[in-house]
Amino acid sequence: MNILIVGSGGREHAIAWKVAQNNSVKKVYCAPGNGGTAIEEKCENVNIEDINRLANFAKGNNIELTIVGPEVPLTEGIVDKFKALGLKIFGPSADAALLEGSKAYAKAFMKKYNVKTAAYEVFEDKDEALKFLKACEYPIVIKADGLAAGKGVVICENYEQAENTVIEFMVKDIFKGSGKKLVIEEFLEGPEASILSITDGETIIPFVSAKDHKQIYDGGKGPNTGGMGAICPNPYCTEEVLEAFKKDVMEPTLKGLKEEGLDFAGIIFFGIMITKKGPYLLEYNMRFGDPETQAVLPLMNSDLVELIYAAINKKLSQFELCWNNGASCCVVAASQGYPGKYNTGIEIIGINKANRVFAAGVKYEDGILKTNGGRVLCTEALGNTVDEAIDKAYKDLKNISFEGIYYRNDIGKL
Ligand code: AMP
Ligand code: GLY
């Protein structure tokens, strides 16, 4: 069978690598893919991003299954489009993707179905928002309603900062529409965890927990990035936390999906914060996480294609999802300057000396691998313990070099 993977990041490389392990998979097309998927076994890149053209490509190339990585095509309705044409695709409908695409919608859903989450208010009027912010306690969290590439959340320490944020989001419109509506919510404290899960609309199965590292510098300092590395399992996700997560977050979410008629086969990624009062849901992402996927999938002993088919055929309740009992770590190498300005086109050396690399901002040009983005690649390693996985991932990364290579030195160190 032929599979199509939509997206171009490290997440998509990890998905391509994993599905290629299924013996019945002949070819994995990555649209547009990257320099890593260009040379991955069974993989071929196709330079298409437009949804209609992707559907035509799937029709014309015997694609039996399409897997979508990023949120943007999901919220734009790629799943609905493919399904209308009779094409098999894994991911949420545009309706369900709104749980990621609109924070106000997601919070209303959480409230309606008793999913444990921070108290909040929604504002569409600047003056109303400022009036509320004058009277509230600090710190407070302001979130742009729509997609903002991970930049739409600001923790405000005082009124001045909050006012400034409201003006940037609502008046200066820095997110081009996404910040016209705001969610203002209670500030929570505690370690965070990423719990990916798979659903077929009737059953939901959580994956092994993961921990992302969002800030650019060691110690969690500096601006947020797309994610600088991940470990799996997340050491804060004890049995007790996972039980509370299932009861207070995951199960009410499934109930809500059913009652709202949001029927789909796809991934739900729960971004939680483990507070003194237990796990709270911060956000839904209706897709695989990046870089969590690069750490989680290598630990999955089950076949991903079979798992996805079980979800599409509504047979998840009969699927026994198996995991390696060990741990995993991925460490991202970024271009100097990221998440701000950076150069591209720099030769990458030593990639063959690392055991497992998932490429992201990498292009393959005239037989040479070159940087092509902010987050360039990650090394990923398994171990019996998290510490062993961390050591191996860093050892591998030390074999790789490019001018201006930057990575955090504390991935997985708590
Ligand atoms: P979100 O996109 O909603 O997951 O928010 C992005 C990041 O902002 C989270 O990973 C947290 O670090 C932080 N954050 C979001 N909501 C809250 C909250 N209510 N309290 C404290 N930090 C938050
Ligand atoms: N790692 C967070 C995300 O994928 O959005």
Coordinates of C-alpha atoms and ligand atoms in Angstrom, one line a residue:
M1 CA 0.0 0.0 0.0
N2 CA 1.0 3.6 -0.5
I3 CA 0.7 6.2 2.3
L4 CA 0.7 10.0 2.0
I5 CA 2.0 12.1 4.9
V6 CA 1.1 15.8 5.0
G7 CA 3.7 18.1 6.6
S8 CA 7.4 18.8 6.6
G9 CA 8.7 18.6 10.2
G10 CA 10.5 16.2 12.4
R11 CA 7.1 14.9 13.5
E12 CA 6.3 13.9 9.9
H13 CA 9.8 12.3 9.5
A14 CA 9.1 10.2 12.6
I15 CA 5.6 9.2 11.3
A16 CA 7.1 8.3 7.9
W17 CA 9.9 6.2 9.6
K18 CA 7.4 4.4 11.7
V19 CA 4.8 3.6 9.0
A20 CA 7.5 2.4 6.6
Q21 CA 8.2 -0.5 9.1
N22 CA 4.9 -2.1 8.1
N23 CA 5.7 -4.8 5.5
S24 CA 2.7 -4.1 3.4
V25 CA 3.7 -0.4 2.9
K26 CA 5.4 0.0 -0.4
K27 CA 5.8 3.7 -0.6
V28 CA 5.4 6.7 1.7
Y29 CA 4.9 10.0 0.0
C30 CA 5.7 13.0 2.1
A31 CA 4.1 16.3 1.1
P32 CA 6.2 18.3 1.1
G33 CA 8.5 16.4 3.4
N34 CA 12.1 17.4 4.1
G35 CA 15.7 16.4 3.5
G36 CA 15.3 13.6 5.9
T37 CA 12.2 12.0 4.4
A38 CA 13.9 12.5 1.0
I39 CA 16.4 9.8 1.9
E40 CA 14.3 7.7 4.3
E41 CA 13.6 4.1 3.2
K42 CA 10.5 3.7 1.1
C43 CA 9.9 7.5 1.2
E44 CA 9.6 10.1 -1.6
N45 CA 8.9 13.8 -1.3
V46 CA 6.2 15.4 -3.4
N47 CA 6.2 19.2 -3.5
I48 CA 2.4 19.8 -2.9
E49 CA 0.7 21.7 -0.1
D50 CA -2.6 22.8 -1.5
I51 CA -5.5 20.6 -0.2
N52 CA -7.2 20.2 -3.6
R53 CA -3.9 19.2 -5.2
L54 CA -3.1 16.8 -2.4
A55 CA -6.5 15.1 -2.9
N56 CA -5.8 14.8 -6.7
F57 CA -2.4 13.4 -5.9
A58 CA -4.0 10.8 -3.5
K59 CA -6.6 9.8 -6.2
G60 CA -4.0 9.5 -8.9
N61 CA -1.3 7.6 -6.9
N62 CA -3.3 4.8 -5.2
I63 CA -2.9 6.3 -1.8
E64 CA -4.7 4.1 0.6
L65 CA -4.1 6.1 3.7
T66 CA -3.3 9.8 4.4
I67 CA -1.9 11.0 7.7
V68 CA -1.9 14.7 8.5
G69 CA 0.8 16.3 10.7
P70 CA 0.1 20.0 11.1
E71 CA -2.9 21.8 12.5
V72 CA -3.4 24.3 9.6
P73 CA -4.7 21.8 6.9
L74 CA -6.8 20.1 9.6
T75 CA -8.6 23.3 10.5
E76 CA -8.9 24.1 6.8
G77 CA -10.9 20.9 6.3
I78 CA -8.4 18.5 4.6
V79 CA -10.1 15.5 6.3
D80 CA -13.6 16.5 5.1
K81 CA -12.3 17.1 1.6
F82 CA -10.6 13.7 1.4
K83 CA -13.6 11.9 2.9
A84 CA -16.0 13.5 0.5
L85 CA -13.9 12.0 -2.3
G86 CA -13.9 8.6 -0.7
L87 CA -10.2 8.8 0.4
K88 CA -9.1 7.3 3.7
I89 CA -7.5 9.9 5.9
F90 CA -6.5 9.9 9.6
G91 CA -7.3 13.1 11.5
P92 CA -10.2 15.3 12.8
S93 CA -12.8 16.9 10.7
A94 CA -12.7 20.7 10.5
D95 CA -15.4 20.8 13.2
A96 CA -13.3 18.7 15.6
A97 CA -10.1 20.5 14.7
L98 CA -11.7 23.6 16.1
L99 CA -10.9 22.2 19.5
E100 CA -7.4 23.3 18.7
G101 CA -8.2 26.1 16.2
S102 CA -10.3 28.1 18.7
K103 CA -9.4 28.4 22.4
A104 CA -12.8 29.9 23.2
Y105 CA -14.6 27.0 21.6
A106 CA -12.3 24.5 23.4
K107 CA -12.8 26.1 26.8
A108 CA -16.6 26.2 26.3
F109 CA -16.4 22.5 25.4
M110 CA -14.3 21.8 28.5
K111 CA -16.8 23.7 30.7
K112 CA -19.8 22.0 29.2
Y113 CA -18.4 18.5 29.7
N114 CA -16.7 19.1 33.1
V115 CA -13.2 18.7 31.8
K116 CA -10.9 20.0 34.5
T117 CA -9.4 23.3 33.4
A118 CA -8.6 26.8 34.6
A119 CA -11.4 29.3 35.1
Y120 CA -11.7 31.7 32.2
E121 CA -13.6 34.5 30.4
V122 CA -13.9 35.3 26.7
F123 CA -13.7 38.8 25.3
E124 CA -14.3 40.3 21.9
D125 CA -14.3 43.9 23.1
K126 CA -11.1 45.6 24.1
D127 CA -12.6 47.8 26.7
E128 CA -14.5 45.0 28.3
A129 CA -11.2 43.0 28.5
L130 CA -9.3 45.9 30.0
K131 CA -12.1 46.5 32.6
F132 CA -11.8 42.8 33.6
L133 CA -8.0 43.0 33.7
K134 CA -8.1 46.1 36.0
A135 CA -10.0 44.2 38.6
C136 CA -8.4 40.7 38.4
E137 CA -5.5 39.2 40.4
Y138 CA -2.1 38.7 38.9
P139 CA -0.4 36.8 37.3
I140 CA -3.1 36.1 34.7
V141 CA -3.0 34.3 31.3
I142 CA -4.1 35.9 28.1
K143 CA -4.6 33.7 25.0
A144 CA -5.4 34.6 21.4
D145 CA -8.4 32.6 20.4
G146 CA -7.1 31.4 17.0
L147 CA -4.0 29.6 15.8
A148 CA -0.9 31.7 16.5
A149 CA 2.0 29.2 15.8
G150 CA 2.6 28.7 19.6
K151 CA 3.0 32.4 20.3
G152 CA -0.5 33.3 21.3
V153 CA -0.2 32.8 25.1
V154 CA 1.2 35.5 27.4
I155 CA 1.5 35.2 31.2
C156 CA 1.0 38.7 32.5
E157 CA 2.5 39.7 35.8
N158 CA 0.7 43.1 36.1
Y159 CA -2.0 45.3 34.5
E160 CA 0.5 47.2 32.3
Q161 CA 1.7 44.0 30.7
A162 CA -1.9 42.8 30.3
E163 CA -2.9 46.1 28.7
N164 CA 0.0 45.9 26.3
T165 CA -0.9 42.3 25.4
V166 CA -4.5 43.2 24.7
I167 CA -3.4 46.1 22.4
E168 CA -0.9 43.9 20.5
F169 CA -3.5 41.1 20.1
M170 CA -6.7 43.1 19.5
V171 CA -5.7 46.4 18.2
K172 CA -2.4 45.9 16.4
D173 CA -3.8 42.5 15.3
I174 CA -0.3 40.9 15.4
F175 CA -1.9 37.4 14.7
K176 CA -3.9 38.6 11.7
G177 CA -7.4 37.9 13.1
S178 CA -6.4 35.1 15.6
G179 CA -6.2 37.6 18.5
K180 CA -9.4 39.5 17.9
K181 CA -11.1 37.3 20.4
L182 CA -9.3 36.6 23.7
V183 CA -9.5 33.9 26.4
I184 CA -8.3 35.3 29.8
E185 CA -7.7 32.6 32.3
E186 CA -6.6 31.8 35.8
F187 CA -2.9 31.2 36.2
L188 CA -2.0 27.7 37.2
E189 CA 1.3 26.3 38.4
G190 CA 3.0 23.0 38.1
P191 CA 5.0 20.8 35.7
E192 CA 3.5 20.2 32.3
A193 CA 2.9 17.0 30.4
S194 CA 2.0 16.1 26.9
I195 CA -0.3 13.1 26.6
L196 CA -1.1 12.0 23.1
S197 CA -4.0 9.7 22.5
I198 CA -5.8 8.0 19.7
T199 CA -9.5 7.9 19.3
D200 CA -12.0 6.4 16.9
G201 CA -14.9 8.4 18.3
E202 CA -16.0 5.6 20.6
T203 CA -12.8 4.6 22.4
I204 CA -9.8 6.6 23.4
I205 CA -6.4 5.1 24.2
P206 CA -3.7 7.3 25.8
F207 CA -0.1 7.0 24.6
V208 CA 3.0 7.0 26.9
S209 CA 3.3 10.5 28.4
A210 CA 5.9 12.9 27.2
K211 CA 7.6 16.1 28.3
D212 CA 8.4 18.9 25.9
H213 CA 10.9 21.7 26.5
K214 CA 9.5 24.8 25.0
Q215 CA 11.9 27.5 25.8
I216 CA 15.1 28.1 23.8
Y217 CA 17.6 28.2 26.8
D218 CA 18.6 25.8 29.5
G219 CA 16.6 26.0 32.7
G220 CA 13.5 26.9 30.7
K221 CA 14.7 30.4 30.0
G222 CA 14.2 32.7 27.0
P223 CA 11.4 32.8 24.4
N224 CA 9.2 29.9 23.5
T225 CA 10.1 27.7 20.5
G226 CA 8.3 24.9 18.7
G227 CA 10.0 22.6 21.2
M228 CA 13.7 21.9 21.8
G229 CA 13.5 18.2 22.9
A230 CA 11.3 15.7 24.7
I231 CA 11.5 12.8 27.0
C232 CA 9.1 10.0 27.4
P233 CA 7.7 8.8 29.8
N234 CA 7.2 12.1 31.6
P235 CA 8.5 11.6 35.2
Y236 CA 5.8 13.7 36.7
C237 CA 3.1 11.4 35.2
T238 CA 2.8 9.0 38.1
E239 CA 0.1 6.3 38.2
E240 CA -1.9 8.7 40.4
V241 CA -1.6 11.6 38.0
L242 CA -2.6 9.4 35.1
E243 CA -5.6 8.0 36.9
A244 CA -6.8 11.6 37.7
F245 CA -6.1 12.6 34.1
K246 CA -8.2 9.8 32.7
K247 CA -11.1 10.6 35.1
D248 CA -11.0 14.4 35.0
V249 CA -9.8 15.1 31.5
M250 CA -9.8 12.2 29.0
E251 CA -13.1 10.5 29.8
P252 CA -15.1 13.7 29.9
T253 CA -13.5 14.7 26.6
L254 CA -14.6 11.5 24.9
K255 CA -18.1 12.0 26.3
G256 CA -18.2 15.5 24.9
L257 CA -17.0 14.3 21.5
K258 CA -19.8 11.8 21.3
E259 CA -22.5 14.2 22.5
E260 CA -21.3 16.9 20.1
G261 CA -21.3 14.4 17.2
L262 CA -17.6 15.0 16.6
D263 CA -16.9 11.6 15.1
F264 CA -13.4 11.0 13.7
A265 CA -10.4 8.8 13.8
G266 CA -7.4 10.8 14.9
I267 CA -5.0 11.9 17.6
I268 CA -5.9 14.1 20.5
F269 CA -2.9 15.6 22.3
F270 CA -3.8 16.8 25.8
G271 CA -1.5 19.5 27.1
I272 CA -1.9 19.3 30.8
M273 CA -0.5 21.0 33.9
I274 CA 0.0 18.9 37.0
T275 CA -1.0 21.3 39.8
K276 CA -1.3 20.7 43.5
K277 CA -5.0 20.1 42.9
G278 CA -4.2 17.4 40.2
P279 CA -3.9 17.6 36.4
Y280 CA -5.7 20.4 34.6
L281 CA -6.1 20.6 30.8
L282 CA -4.4 23.6 29.3
E283 CA -5.1 22.8 25.7
Y284 CA -6.1 20.3 23.1
N285 CA -4.0 19.8 20.0
M286 CA -5.9 17.7 17.5
R287 CA -2.8 16.1 15.9
F288 CA 0.6 14.5 16.8
G289 CA 2.9 16.8 18.8
D290 CA 6.2 18.0 17.7
P291 CA 8.8 17.1 19.1
E292 CA 6.8 14.6 21.3
T293 CA 6.1 12.3 18.4
Q294 CA 9.8 11.9 17.7
A295 CA 10.2 10.6 21.3
V296 CA 7.0 8.7 21.6
L297 CA 6.8 6.7 18.3
P298 CA 10.1 4.9 18.8
L299 CA 8.8 3.5 22.0
M300 CA 5.7 2.1 20.4
N301 CA 6.0 -1.6 19.8
S302 CA 2.7 -1.9 18.0
D303 CA 2.5 -1.2 14.3
L304 CA 1.3 2.3 13.7
V305 CA -0.5 1.5 10.4
E306 CA -2.5 -1.3 12.1
L307 CA -3.3 1.1 14.9
I308 CA -4.5 3.8 12.6
Y309 CA -6.6 1.3 10.6
A310 CA -8.2 0.1 13.9
A311 CA -9.1 3.7 14.6
I312 CA -10.5 4.3 11.1
N313 CA -12.5 1.0 11.3
K314 CA -13.8 1.9 14.8
K315 CA -12.1 -1.1 16.3
L316 CA -9.8 0.6 18.8
S317 CA -11.6 -1.2 21.7
Q318 CA -10.1 -4.4 20.4
F319 CA -6.6 -3.2 19.7
E320 CA -3.9 -4.0 22.2
L321 CA -1.5 -1.1 22.1
C322 CA 2.0 -2.2 23.2
W323 CA 4.9 -0.1 24.4
N324 CA 8.5 -0.7 25.1
N325 CA 8.9 -0.4 28.9
G326 CA 12.0 1.7 28.6
A327 CA 12.4 5.4 27.9
S328 CA 13.1 7.8 25.0
C329 CA 14.7 11.1 24.5
C330 CA 15.0 13.4 21.5
V331 CA 17.2 16.5 21.5
V332 CA 16.6 19.2 18.8
A333 CA 19.5 21.0 17.1
A334 CA 18.5 24.5 15.9
S335 CA 20.0 27.2 13.8
Q336 CA 21.8 30.0 15.5
G337 CA 19.3 32.8 16.2
Y338 CA 16.2 30.6 16.3
P339 CA 13.4 31.4 17.3
G340 CA 14.4 34.8 15.9
K341 CA 16.2 35.3 12.6
Y342 CA 18.6 32.6 11.3
N343 CA 20.5 31.6 8.2
T344 CA 19.8 28.6 6.1
G345 CA 21.7 26.6 3.4
I346 CA 24.5 25.5 5.8
E347 CA 26.0 22.1 5.2
I348 CA 25.2 19.5 7.9
I349 CA 28.0 17.0 8.7
G350 CA 28.0 13.7 10.4
I351 CA 24.3 12.7 10.2
N352 CA 25.3 9.1 9.3
K353 CA 27.3 8.8 12.5
A354 CA 24.1 9.2 14.6
N355 CA 21.9 6.2 15.3
R356 CA 18.6 7.8 14.7
V357 CA 17.9 11.3 13.3
F358 CA 14.6 12.9 12.5
A359 CA 15.1 15.8 10.2
A360 CA 13.0 19.0 10.2
G361 CA 14.5 22.1 8.7
V362 CA 16.8 20.1 6.4
K363 CA 17.0 20.1 2.6
Y364 CA 18.8 17.6 0.4
E365 CA 20.4 19.5 -2.4
D366 CA 22.8 18.0 -5.0
G367 CA 23.5 15.2 -2.7
I368 CA 24.3 17.5 0.2
L369 CA 22.3 17.9 3.4
K370 CA 21.8 21.6 4.3
T371 CA 19.9 23.5 7.0
N372 CA 16.6 24.8 5.8
G373 CA 14.8 26.0 9.0
G374 CA 15.0 27.0 12.6
R375 CA 14.6 23.6 14.2
V376 CA 17.0 21.6 12.0
L377 CA 16.9 18.0 13.2
C378 CA 16.8 15.9 16.3
T379 CA 18.6 12.8 17.5
E380 CA 16.5 10.3 19.3
A381 CA 17.5 7.4 21.4
L382 CA 16.0 4.7 23.6
G383 CA 17.3 3.5 26.9
N384 CA 16.3 1.4 29.9
T385 CA 15.9 4.6 31.9
V386 CA 15.3 8.2 30.9
D387 CA 18.9 9.1 31.9
E388 CA 20.3 6.4 29.6
A389 CA 18.1 7.6 26.7
I390 CA 19.3 11.2 27.4
D391 CA 23.0 10.2 27.4
K392 CA 22.6 8.3 24.1
A393 CA 20.7 11.1 22.4
Y394 CA 23.4 13.7 23.4
K395 CA 26.2 11.4 22.4
D396 CA 24.7 11.0 18.9
L397 CA 24.1 14.7 18.6
K398 CA 27.8 15.4 19.3
N399 CA 28.6 13.6 16.0
I400 CA 26.6 16.1 14.0
S401 CA 27.7 19.6 13.2
F402 CA 26.8 22.6 11.2
E403 CA 27.9 26.2 11.5
G404 CA 25.9 27.8 14.3
I405 CA 24.4 24.6 15.7
Y406 CA 22.5 25.2 18.9
Y407 CA 20.8 22.9 21.3
R408 CA 19.8 22.8 25.0
N409 CA 22.1 20.9 27.3
D410 CA 19.4 20.0 29.8
I411 CA 16.7 18.1 28.0
G412 CA 15.1 15.7 30.5
K413 CA 17.0 17.2 33.5
L414 CA 14.2 18.2 35.9
Ligands
AMP1 P1 -1.4 26.6 25.5 O1 -1.2 26.9 24.0 O2 -2.8 26.9 25.9 O3 -1.0 25.2 25.9 O4 -0.4 27.5 26.3 C1 1.0 27.5 26.0 C2 1.8 27.5 27.3 O5 1.4 28.6 28.1 C3 1.6 26.3 28.1 O6 2.4 25.2 27.7 C4 1.9 26.8 29.5 O7 3.3 26.8 29.7 C5 1.4 28.2 29.5 N1 0.0 28.3 30.0 C6 -1.1 28.1 29.3 N2 -2.2 28.2 30.1 C7 -1.7 28.5 31.4 C8 -2.3 28.7 32.7 N3 -3.7 28.7 32.8 N4 -1.5 28.9 33.7 C9 -0.2 28.9 33.6 N5 0.5 28.7 32.4 C10 -0.3 28.5 31.3
GLY2 N1 5.0 20.3 21.3 C1 3.8 21.1 21.3 C2 3.1 21.0 20.0 O1 3.2 20.1 19.2 O2 2.2 21.9 19.8

